[in-house]
Coordinates of C-alpha atoms and ligand atoms in Angstrom, one line a residue:
M1 CA 123.6 91.5 -130.1
T2 CA 120.8 89.0 -130.6
V3 CA 120.9 85.7 -132.5
N4 CA 121.3 86.1 -136.3
E5 CA 122.7 89.6 -136.0
V6 CA 126.1 90.0 -137.6
S7 CA 128.2 93.0 -136.7
E8 CA 130.0 95.3 -139.1
S9 CA 133.3 93.7 -138.4
D10 CA 132.2 90.2 -139.0
L11 CA 133.3 88.4 -142.1
D12 CA 132.0 86.2 -144.9
V13 CA 135.2 84.2 -144.9
A14 CA 138.0 84.1 -142.3
I15 CA 141.3 82.8 -143.7
I16 CA 143.9 81.5 -141.3
G17 CA 147.5 81.8 -142.6
A18 CA 149.2 84.0 -145.1
G19 CA 151.4 81.5 -147.0
F20 CA 150.9 80.2 -150.5
S21 CA 147.3 79.1 -149.6
G22 CA 146.1 82.0 -147.7
L23 CA 147.3 84.6 -150.2
Y24 CA 145.6 82.9 -153.1
A25 CA 142.4 82.3 -151.0
L26 CA 142.4 86.0 -150.1
H27 CA 142.8 87.0 -153.8
R28 CA 139.9 84.8 -154.9
V29 CA 137.5 85.5 -152.1
R30 CA 138.0 89.2 -152.1
D31 CA 138.8 90.1 -155.7
L32 CA 136.9 87.5 -157.7
M33 CA 134.0 87.0 -155.4
G34 CA 133.7 90.3 -153.7
L35 CA 133.3 88.9 -150.2
K36 CA 134.3 90.4 -147.0
T37 CA 137.3 88.6 -145.7
R38 CA 140.4 88.8 -143.6
V39 CA 143.6 86.8 -143.3
F40 CA 144.9 86.1 -139.8
E41 CA 148.6 85.5 -139.7
A42 CA 150.8 84.6 -136.7
G43 CA 154.0 86.0 -138.3
D44 CA 154.8 89.6 -139.0
G45 CA 155.0 89.0 -142.8
V46 CA 153.6 86.8 -145.5
G47 CA 155.2 83.6 -146.7
G48 CA 154.2 80.8 -144.3
T49 CA 156.8 78.0 -144.6
W50 CA 159.1 80.5 -146.4
Y51 CA 158.7 83.1 -143.7
W52 CA 159.6 80.7 -140.8
N53 CA 162.2 78.4 -142.3
R54 CA 165.2 80.7 -142.8
Y55 CA 167.8 78.1 -141.7
P56 CA 171.2 78.0 -143.7
G57 CA 170.7 76.1 -146.9
A58 CA 166.9 76.4 -147.0
R59 CA 165.9 76.0 -150.5
C60 CA 162.9 74.5 -152.4
D61 CA 163.3 70.9 -153.5
S62 CA 160.9 71.5 -156.5
E63 CA 162.1 73.5 -159.5
S64 CA 161.3 77.2 -159.3
Y65 CA 159.3 77.5 -162.5
Y66 CA 156.6 75.1 -161.4
Y67 CA 156.8 75.7 -157.7
S68 CA 154.9 78.9 -158.2
Y69 CA 151.3 80.2 -158.8
S70 CA 149.7 79.4 -162.2
F71 CA 146.6 81.6 -161.7
S72 CA 148.1 84.8 -163.3
E73 CA 149.8 84.8 -166.6
E74 CA 151.1 88.3 -166.0
L75 CA 152.7 87.2 -162.7
E76 CA 154.4 84.2 -164.2
Q77 CA 155.7 86.3 -167.1
E78 CA 157.0 89.2 -165.0
W79 CA 158.7 87.2 -162.2
K80 CA 162.3 86.2 -162.7
W81 CA 163.7 83.1 -161.0
S82 CA 167.4 83.1 -160.6
S83 CA 168.1 79.3 -160.4
R84 CA 166.7 75.9 -160.8
Y85 CA 165.9 75.6 -157.1
P86 CA 165.2 78.9 -155.5
A87 CA 166.6 79.6 -152.0
Q88 CA 164.3 80.6 -149.2
P89 CA 164.8 84.4 -149.5
E90 CA 163.9 84.3 -153.2
I91 CA 160.6 82.4 -152.6
L92 CA 159.8 84.8 -149.7
N93 CA 160.5 87.7 -152.1
Y94 CA 158.2 86.1 -154.6
L95 CA 155.3 85.8 -152.1
E96 CA 155.9 89.3 -150.9
H97 CA 155.7 90.4 -154.5
V98 CA 152.4 88.6 -154.9
A99 CA 151.0 90.2 -151.8
D100 CA 152.0 93.6 -153.2
R101 CA 151.0 93.0 -156.8
F102 CA 147.5 91.9 -155.8
K103 CA 147.2 94.5 -153.0
L104 CA 146.6 91.8 -150.4
L105 CA 148.4 93.4 -147.4
P106 CA 145.5 95.7 -146.2
D107 CA 143.4 92.5 -145.6
I108 CA 146.0 90.6 -143.7
Q109 CA 146.2 91.0 -139.9
F110 CA 149.8 90.1 -138.9
N111 CA 151.1 89.0 -135.5
T112 CA 147.7 87.4 -134.9
R113 CA 147.6 83.8 -133.9
I114 CA 144.1 82.3 -133.9
T115 CA 143.6 80.3 -130.7
S116 CA 140.0 79.2 -130.9
V117 CA 137.5 78.6 -133.7
H118 CA 134.0 77.6 -132.3
F119 CA 130.9 76.9 -134.4
D120 CA 127.6 78.6 -133.5
D121 CA 124.9 76.2 -134.7
A122 CA 122.1 78.8 -134.3
N123 CA 123.7 81.1 -136.7
N124 CA 125.8 78.8 -138.9
R125 CA 128.8 81.0 -138.2
W126 CA 132.2 80.5 -136.7
N127 CA 133.5 82.6 -133.7
L128 CA 137.2 83.1 -133.8
T129 CA 139.4 84.3 -131.0
T130 CA 142.9 85.6 -131.3
E131 CA 145.8 85.2 -128.9
N132 CA 145.2 88.8 -127.8
G133 CA 141.6 88.1 -127.0
E134 CA 140.2 89.8 -130.0
K135 CA 137.0 88.2 -131.4
T136 CA 135.4 88.0 -134.8
S137 CA 132.9 85.8 -136.5
A138 CA 132.8 84.4 -140.0
H139 CA 130.3 82.5 -142.1
F140 CA 133.1 80.3 -143.5
V141 CA 136.6 79.5 -142.3
V142 CA 139.4 78.5 -144.5
T143 CA 142.4 77.0 -142.7
A144 CA 145.5 77.8 -144.8
V145 CA 147.8 76.8 -142.0
G146 CA 150.3 74.7 -143.9
C147 CA 151.2 71.1 -143.3
L148 CA 154.6 71.6 -141.8
S149 CA 154.1 74.6 -139.5
T150 CA 153.9 73.1 -136.0
R151 CA 157.5 72.4 -134.9
N152 CA 158.5 69.2 -133.3
T153 CA 161.1 69.9 -130.7
P154 CA 161.9 66.7 -128.8
N155 CA 161.5 66.9 -125.1
F156 CA 165.1 66.1 -124.1
P157 CA 165.7 66.7 -120.4
G158 CA 168.0 69.6 -119.6
L159 CA 167.5 71.9 -122.6
D160 CA 166.9 74.8 -120.3
Q161 CA 170.3 74.4 -118.6
F162 CA 172.2 74.5 -121.9
T163 CA 174.5 77.6 -121.8
G164 CA 174.9 77.8 -125.6
D165 CA 172.3 78.9 -128.1
W166 CA 169.8 76.6 -129.6
Y167 CA 167.4 77.0 -132.5
H168 CA 164.7 75.0 -134.3
T169 CA 165.2 75.3 -138.1
G170 CA 161.5 76.1 -138.4
A171 CA 161.8 79.3 -136.3
W172 CA 165.1 80.6 -137.5
P173 CA 166.2 84.1 -136.4
H174 CA 165.7 86.7 -139.1
E175 CA 169.1 88.1 -138.5
G176 CA 170.7 84.7 -139.1
V177 CA 173.2 82.8 -136.9
D178 CA 176.9 83.3 -137.0
F179 CA 178.5 79.8 -136.8
S180 CA 182.1 80.9 -137.3
G181 CA 184.5 79.6 -134.8
K182 CA 181.7 77.7 -133.1
R183 CA 181.2 74.0 -132.2
V184 CA 177.7 73.2 -133.6
G185 CA 175.5 70.2 -133.0
L186 CA 172.7 69.4 -135.4
I187 CA 170.0 66.9 -134.6
G188 CA 168.0 65.4 -137.5
T189 CA 168.8 64.2 -141.0
G190 CA 165.5 64.8 -142.8
S191 CA 165.3 67.2 -145.8
T192 CA 166.1 70.2 -143.5
G193 CA 169.2 68.6 -141.8
I194 CA 170.5 67.5 -145.1
Q195 CA 170.2 71.0 -146.6
A196 CA 171.7 72.7 -143.6
T197 CA 174.6 70.3 -143.0
P198 CA 177.0 71.4 -145.8
V199 CA 176.3 75.1 -145.3
I200 CA 176.9 75.0 -141.5
A201 CA 179.9 72.7 -141.9
A202 CA 181.5 75.2 -144.2
E203 CA 181.2 78.0 -141.6
A204 CA 181.5 76.3 -138.2
K205 CA 184.7 75.3 -136.4
H206 CA 183.2 71.8 -135.9
L207 CA 179.9 70.2 -136.7
T208 CA 178.5 67.2 -134.9
I209 CA 175.5 65.6 -136.7
F210 CA 173.2 63.5 -134.5
Q211 CA 171.6 61.0 -136.8
R212 CA 168.8 58.7 -135.7
T213 CA 167.8 57.3 -139.1
P214 CA 170.0 57.5 -142.2
N215 CA 168.1 58.9 -145.2
F216 CA 168.4 58.4 -149.0
S217 CA 169.4 61.7 -150.6
V218 CA 169.9 62.5 -154.3
P219 CA 171.9 65.5 -155.6
A220 CA 169.8 68.5 -156.5
R221 CA 172.1 69.7 -159.2
N222 CA 171.1 73.3 -158.6
E223 CA 172.3 75.8 -161.2
P224 CA 171.5 79.3 -162.3
L225 CA 168.6 79.6 -164.8
S226 CA 170.2 81.1 -167.9
P227 CA 168.3 83.8 -169.8
E228 CA 167.7 81.2 -172.6
M229 CA 166.3 78.7 -170.2
A230 CA 164.1 81.3 -168.5
A231 CA 162.8 82.6 -171.8
D232 CA 162.0 79.0 -172.9
I233 CA 160.1 78.3 -169.7
K234 CA 158.1 81.5 -170.1
K235 CA 157.3 80.6 -173.7
N236 CA 156.1 77.2 -172.7
Y237 CA 154.2 78.0 -169.5
K238 CA 150.8 76.9 -170.8
E239 CA 152.1 73.4 -171.5
I240 CA 154.1 73.2 -168.3
R241 CA 151.1 74.2 -166.2
A242 CA 148.8 71.8 -168.1
A243 CA 151.3 69.0 -167.5
C244 CA 151.4 69.8 -163.7
R245 CA 147.6 69.9 -163.5
T246 CA 147.1 66.6 -165.3
S247 CA 149.9 64.6 -163.6
G248 CA 149.8 62.4 -160.5
G249 CA 152.3 64.4 -158.6
G250 CA 151.6 67.9 -159.9
F251 CA 155.0 68.0 -161.5
P252 CA 155.7 68.5 -165.3
F253 CA 157.8 65.3 -165.3
A254 CA 157.9 62.7 -168.1
T255 CA 155.3 60.0 -167.6
I256 CA 157.2 56.7 -167.1
E257 CA 155.4 53.4 -167.5
R258 CA 158.4 51.1 -167.6
L259 CA 159.0 48.8 -164.6
A260 CA 162.4 48.2 -163.1
S261 CA 162.1 44.6 -164.3
D262 CA 161.4 45.6 -167.9
V263 CA 165.1 46.4 -168.5
T264 CA 168.4 44.6 -168.0
E265 CA 170.6 45.3 -165.0
E266 CA 173.0 47.2 -167.2
E267 CA 170.2 49.4 -168.6
R268 CA 168.8 50.0 -165.2
Q269 CA 172.2 51.2 -163.9
K270 CA 172.5 53.5 -166.9
I271 CA 169.0 54.9 -166.2
Y272 CA 169.8 55.6 -162.5
S273 CA 173.3 57.0 -163.4
D274 CA 171.8 59.4 -166.0
L275 CA 169.1 60.5 -163.5
W276 CA 171.6 60.9 -160.7
E277 CA 173.2 63.5 -163.0
V278 CA 169.9 65.2 -163.8
G279 CA 169.2 65.3 -160.0
G280 CA 166.2 66.1 -157.8
F281 CA 162.9 64.4 -157.6
R282 CA 163.3 63.3 -161.2
F283 CA 165.5 60.4 -160.0
L284 CA 162.4 58.9 -158.3
A285 CA 159.8 60.1 -160.8
E286 CA 161.4 59.4 -164.1
S287 CA 163.2 56.1 -163.5
F288 CA 160.6 53.3 -163.0
A289 CA 156.9 53.3 -162.4
D290 CA 157.0 50.6 -159.7
L291 CA 159.5 52.0 -157.2
L292 CA 156.9 52.8 -154.6
I293 CA 154.9 49.7 -155.2
D294 CA 157.3 46.8 -155.6
E295 CA 159.9 46.1 -152.9
E296 CA 162.3 44.4 -155.3
A297 CA 162.1 47.3 -157.8
N298 CA 162.6 49.7 -154.9
N299 CA 165.6 47.9 -153.8
T300 CA 167.3 48.4 -157.1
A301 CA 167.1 52.2 -156.6
A302 CA 168.0 51.9 -152.9
E303 CA 171.1 49.8 -153.7
F304 CA 172.2 52.3 -156.4
I305 CA 172.0 55.1 -153.8
R306 CA 173.8 53.1 -151.2
A307 CA 176.6 52.4 -153.7
K308 CA 176.9 56.1 -154.3
I309 CA 177.1 56.8 -150.6
R310 CA 179.9 54.2 -150.3
A311 CA 181.7 55.8 -153.3
I312 CA 181.4 59.4 -152.0
V313 CA 182.2 59.0 -148.3
K314 CA 185.8 58.2 -147.9
D315 CA 185.7 56.7 -144.4
P316 CA 184.0 53.3 -144.8
Q317 CA 182.8 53.3 -141.2
V318 CA 181.1 56.7 -141.7
A319 CA 179.7 55.5 -145.0
E320 CA 178.2 52.5 -143.4
M321 CA 176.5 54.6 -140.7
L322 CA 175.0 56.7 -143.5
L323 CA 173.5 53.8 -145.4
P324 CA 169.7 53.8 -145.1
T325 CA 168.3 50.3 -144.5
D326 CA 165.2 50.6 -142.4
H327 CA 162.7 51.9 -145.1
P328 CA 162.2 51.6 -148.8
Y329 CA 163.6 54.5 -150.8
G330 CA 161.0 57.3 -151.3
T331 CA 158.7 56.2 -148.5
K332 CA 160.0 59.0 -146.4
R333 CA 159.9 62.4 -148.1
P334 CA 163.0 62.1 -150.3
P335 CA 165.5 64.8 -149.5
I336 CA 167.7 66.3 -152.3
D337 CA 171.0 67.9 -151.5
T338 CA 174.0 69.9 -152.5
D339 CA 177.1 68.1 -151.3
Y340 CA 175.5 66.3 -148.3
Y341 CA 177.5 63.1 -148.4
E342 CA 180.6 64.9 -149.5
T343 CA 180.4 67.0 -146.3
F344 CA 181.3 63.9 -144.3
N345 CA 184.8 63.9 -145.9
R346 CA 185.5 67.2 -144.1
E347 CA 187.8 67.1 -141.1
N348 CA 185.5 69.3 -139.0
V349 CA 182.4 67.0 -139.4
E350 CA 181.5 64.2 -137.1
L351 CA 178.6 61.8 -137.4
V352 CA 177.0 60.3 -134.3
D353 CA 174.5 57.4 -134.3
V354 CA 171.9 58.3 -131.8
R355 CA 169.9 55.1 -132.6
K356 CA 172.7 53.1 -131.2
A357 CA 173.5 55.5 -128.3
P358 CA 170.4 57.7 -127.8
I359 CA 170.5 61.2 -126.6
I360 CA 169.9 61.0 -122.8
E361 CA 169.9 64.7 -122.0
I362 CA 171.1 68.2 -122.9
T363 CA 173.7 69.3 -120.4
R364 CA 175.0 72.8 -119.6
K365 CA 177.8 72.1 -122.1
G366 CA 176.1 70.2 -124.9
V367 CA 174.5 66.9 -125.7
R368 CA 174.9 63.7 -123.7
T369 CA 174.2 60.4 -125.4
K370 CA 174.4 57.0 -123.8
N371 CA 178.1 56.9 -124.7
A372 CA 179.5 60.4 -124.5
E373 CA 179.0 64.1 -123.9
Y374 CA 179.5 66.4 -126.9
E375 CA 180.4 70.0 -126.0
L376 CA 178.7 72.6 -128.1
D377 CA 178.3 76.3 -128.5
V378 CA 175.2 76.1 -130.7
L379 CA 172.6 73.3 -131.0
V380 CA 170.3 73.1 -134.0
F381 CA 167.1 71.1 -134.0
A382 CA 166.3 70.0 -137.5
T383 CA 163.7 67.7 -136.0
G384 CA 160.8 68.4 -138.2
F385 CA 157.1 69.0 -137.6
D386 CA 153.9 67.6 -136.2
A387 CA 152.8 67.3 -139.8
M388 CA 149.4 67.9 -141.2
T389 CA 147.3 67.6 -138.1
G390 CA 149.5 69.6 -135.7
P391 CA 148.5 73.1 -137.0
L392 CA 144.8 72.2 -136.9
L393 CA 144.8 70.6 -133.5
G394 CA 146.9 73.5 -132.2
M395 CA 143.9 75.7 -132.5
D396 CA 140.9 74.9 -130.2
I397 CA 138.5 74.0 -133.0
R398 CA 135.0 73.1 -131.9
G399 CA 132.3 72.1 -134.5
S400 CA 128.6 71.5 -134.3
N401 CA 127.4 70.9 -130.7
Q402 CA 130.8 72.1 -129.6
Q403 CA 132.5 68.8 -130.5
T404 CA 136.3 69.3 -130.3
L405 CA 138.5 68.5 -133.3
S406 CA 140.8 66.6 -130.9
S407 CA 138.0 64.3 -129.9
A408 CA 136.8 63.8 -133.5
W409 CA 140.4 62.9 -134.4
E410 CA 141.3 60.9 -131.4
A411 CA 142.3 57.9 -133.5
G412 CA 143.9 60.0 -136.2
P413 CA 142.6 62.5 -138.8
R414 CA 139.3 61.8 -140.6
T415 CA 138.2 64.0 -143.4
Y416 CA 136.1 64.0 -146.4
L417 CA 138.4 64.6 -149.4
G418 CA 140.8 66.4 -147.1
L419 CA 138.6 69.4 -147.5
Q420 CA 136.1 69.1 -144.7
I421 CA 135.5 67.2 -141.5
A422 CA 132.1 65.8 -140.6
G423 CA 130.6 67.7 -137.7
F424 CA 132.5 70.9 -138.6
P425 CA 130.2 72.7 -141.1
N426 CA 131.5 75.6 -143.2
L427 CA 135.1 74.9 -142.3
F428 CA 137.5 74.1 -145.2
T429 CA 141.0 72.7 -144.7
V430 CA 143.4 73.6 -147.5
T431 CA 145.7 70.6 -148.2
G432 CA 144.3 68.8 -145.2
P433 CA 145.0 65.2 -144.3
G434 CA 143.2 62.9 -146.8
S435 CA 144.2 65.0 -149.8
P436 CA 147.3 64.6 -152.0
S437 CA 148.9 67.6 -150.4
V438 CA 152.5 66.9 -149.3
L439 CA 152.9 64.1 -151.8
T440 CA 152.6 66.6 -154.6
N441 CA 154.0 69.9 -155.9
M442 CA 152.3 72.0 -153.2
P443 CA 151.3 75.1 -155.2
V444 CA 149.4 72.8 -157.6
A445 CA 147.6 71.1 -154.7
I446 CA 146.9 74.5 -153.1
E447 CA 145.5 76.1 -156.2
Q448 CA 143.2 73.1 -156.8
H449 CA 141.9 73.3 -153.2
V450 CA 141.5 77.0 -153.1
E451 CA 139.6 77.0 -156.4
W452 CA 137.4 74.1 -155.3
I453 CA 136.6 75.8 -151.9
T454 CA 135.9 79.2 -153.4
S455 CA 133.6 77.7 -156.1
C456 CA 131.8 75.8 -153.4
I457 CA 131.2 79.0 -151.4
G458 CA 130.1 80.7 -154.6
Y459 CA 127.6 77.9 -155.3
L460 CA 126.2 78.1 -151.8
R461 CA 125.6 81.8 -152.0
E462 CA 124.1 81.6 -155.5
H463 CA 121.7 78.9 -154.2
G464 CA 120.8 80.8 -151.0
L465 CA 122.4 78.1 -148.8
T466 CA 124.2 78.9 -145.6
R467 CA 125.6 75.6 -144.5
I468 CA 127.7 72.8 -145.9
E469 CA 128.8 69.8 -144.0
A470 CA 130.4 66.5 -144.9
K471 CA 128.3 63.4 -144.4
D472 CA 129.6 60.8 -141.9
D473 CA 129.3 57.9 -144.4
A474 CA 131.0 59.8 -147.2
Q475 CA 133.8 60.6 -144.8
E476 CA 134.1 57.0 -143.6
E477 CA 134.2 55.8 -147.2
W478 CA 136.9 58.4 -148.1
V479 CA 139.0 57.5 -145.0
R480 CA 138.7 53.8 -146.0
H481 CA 139.7 54.6 -149.6
V482 CA 142.7 56.8 -148.5
S483 CA 144.0 54.0 -146.4
E484 CA 143.4 51.3 -148.9
V485 CA 145.3 53.2 -151.7
A486 CA 148.2 53.8 -149.3
D487 CA 148.2 50.1 -148.3
G488 CA 148.7 49.2 -152.0
T489 CA 152.1 51.0 -151.9
L490 CA 155.3 50.8 -149.8
Y491 CA 154.7 54.1 -148.1
P492 CA 153.2 52.8 -144.9
R493 CA 156.3 50.7 -144.3
A494 CA 158.4 53.8 -143.2
N495 CA 158.3 55.4 -139.8
S496 CA 157.7 58.8 -141.5
W497 CA 155.9 62.0 -140.7
Y498 CA 153.4 60.9 -143.3
V499 CA 152.2 58.4 -140.7
G500 CA 152.9 60.6 -137.7
A501 CA 155.7 58.3 -136.5
N502 CA 158.0 61.2 -135.7
V503 CA 155.8 62.6 -132.9
P504 CA 155.7 60.4 -129.8
G505 CA 152.1 59.3 -129.1
K506 CA 150.6 60.4 -132.4
S507 CA 148.2 57.9 -133.9
R508 CA 149.7 56.0 -136.8
V509 CA 147.5 56.9 -139.9
F510 CA 148.9 57.4 -143.4
M511 CA 147.7 61.0 -143.8
P512 CA 148.1 62.2 -147.4
Y513 CA 146.1 60.7 -150.3
V514 CA 148.4 58.7 -152.5
G515 CA 146.0 58.1 -155.4
G516 CA 147.4 61.0 -157.5
M517 CA 146.6 64.6 -158.0
D518 CA 145.0 64.0 -161.4
V519 CA 142.6 61.3 -160.1
Y520 CA 141.8 63.4 -157.0
R521 CA 141.1 66.6 -159.0
Q522 CA 138.7 64.7 -161.2
H523 CA 137.0 63.2 -158.2
C524 CA 136.6 66.6 -156.5
D525 CA 135.2 68.0 -159.7
D526 CA 132.7 65.2 -160.0
V527 CA 131.6 65.7 -156.4
A528 CA 130.9 69.3 -157.1
E529 CA 129.2 68.6 -160.5
N530 CA 126.9 66.1 -158.8
G531 CA 125.6 68.8 -156.4
Y532 CA 128.3 68.3 -153.8
E533 CA 127.8 64.6 -153.4
G534 CA 128.7 63.4 -149.9
F535 CA 127.9 66.8 -148.3
V536 CA 124.7 68.1 -146.8
L537 CA 123.8 71.6 -148.0
S538 CA 121.2 73.5 -146.1
N539 CA 120.0 76.7 -144.7
Ligands
NA7_1 P1 161.8 65.5 -140.9 O1 161.9 65.0 -142.3 O2 160.7 65.0 -140.0 O3 163.2 65.1 -140.3 C1 163.4 65.3 -138.9 C2 164.7 64.6 -138.5 O4 164.9 64.7 -137.1 C3 164.7 63.1 -138.8 O5 166.0 62.7 -139.2 C4 164.4 62.5 -137.4 O6 164.8 61.2 -137.2 C5 165.1 63.5 -136.5 N1 164.5 63.4 -135.2 C6 163.3 63.8 -134.8 N2 163.1 63.6 -133.5 C7 164.3 63.1 -133.0 C8 164.8 62.7 -131.7 N3 164.0 62.7 -130.7 N4 166.1 62.3 -131.6 C9 166.9 62.2 -132.7 N5 166.5 62.6 -134.0 C10 165.2 63.0 -134.1 O7 161.8 67.1 -140.9 P2 162.5 68.1 -141.9 O8 162.4 69.4 -141.3 O9 163.9 67.6 -142.2 O10 161.7 68.0 -143.1 C11 160.3 68.3 -143.1 C12 159.8 68.5 -144.5 O11 160.0 69.9 -144.8 C13 160.4 67.8 -145.6 O12 160.0 66.5 -145.6 C14 160.1 68.6 -146.7 O13 158.7 68.3 -147.1 C15 160.2 70.0 -146.3 P3 163.9 59.9 -137.7 O14 164.0 59.9 -139.2 O15 162.5 60.3 -137.2 O16 164.4 58.8 -136.9

């Protein structure tokens, strides 16, 4: 084939990943724009995060009725959510239903991991290679790879000699794991460990939780959605979606302007107590406007939660070990739970502080810390992900002049709007670093990105343009802005996965954009309106 020739099998748009983002991107690109496209998916089914994370207790921390697509009124009216927070199988069913309903499956290639994505400057096209050596090319690439899809499994010496079974929560066996009669160890007390702990404890003979950093968790208060509640939600969907679209976090929460210092101590306690009963993210979002900005304000919420931990956990020594003190509340992704702290009152549950006595190795029999060896039959890694950049750097992406993404991001991720990377033309990153992404209700952020990207591709085609690329100076200015906004908050104080602190050696950069989904959406719309300001459009 000579330069400029495109074979039959080549695509207008290659989409990588069949989770929330990839499914919606496929629907828009194929059905609304009529372009030739294919989704490449590593798993053997749709669902992304909800395909892989099948660990016990896996459940969405956002409420079902707004953690869902808004693009189809028919879909939102016909789908029935069972409870306030849907469990993993239900969200997976929902995404499978979406794939069926919009006839997406024929254009998804499963069991296909993309290993390289190289730009061809002469043709303004991307060449993609799969793990099996299959090759294709596409004019545009949309990475819909998720933010939490590259697992972080700490490199403890000796794991290969462990005679029990071990699992990472992010690659849970489809057939499940039988914990009955087993001595189970769980490493990690992030959202995942906190969801899994009570469920595993209820089944296992004994559960040892290896905690490096205590976390602040608020009860979810999950409950079934009654037919009346469900009907009411369906009746009010227009308003609910509008509230999500115009809010800072993509949630339909009440807008709170009061500061923690605006009320008396007694009123503050009442507000926290009431919201503790409401449960979930509302505790943080609907209490005070300055919790993530002002340390003193934050400490009022942190102290309230610490008092709850002391009240719930009967053994004062265990309670003390569970008290988070090293980061302001909410500056790590706030977990929400069902009976997490209560679980430490069970006789078969033991908490081990691996900050004080770190894990030295995995032995044949279990886990050895500096102080002791814990014999285990099953070891669960709830140790999180190489967030946001991991999935992108995991593919060999090379842009213009074959520059590698890993060299462009040597000092941490740099993007323009979290949508494109200078030097990587025609490549779009859904919910990439530099966009609100993981700080928001993900489906809202995903829909905004997919809609912006597809409109952009539509614009290029209408104007006979074949190439779009972020300008260096626009990118530099955006990176500066993302970091400046983050520095105005308490977020960077925590050693969180938002700054890459959970992965040894990863550059410390606050990755998501904290300026708010509403502000960000408007900014992206203005950029497009002004002829894609900050991008070079060409032939
Ligand atoms: P997280 O939130 O990254 O939590 C991982 C946990 O694993 C956290 O408690 C870590 O402790 C712990 N961890 C990681 N590495 C180690 C080592 N080497 N030793 C001991 N403990 C370790 O991941 P999740 O899966 O819980 O949640 C990810 C997101 O999914 C969540 O935020 C939601 O958005 C959904 P650390 O705090 O780093 O000291």
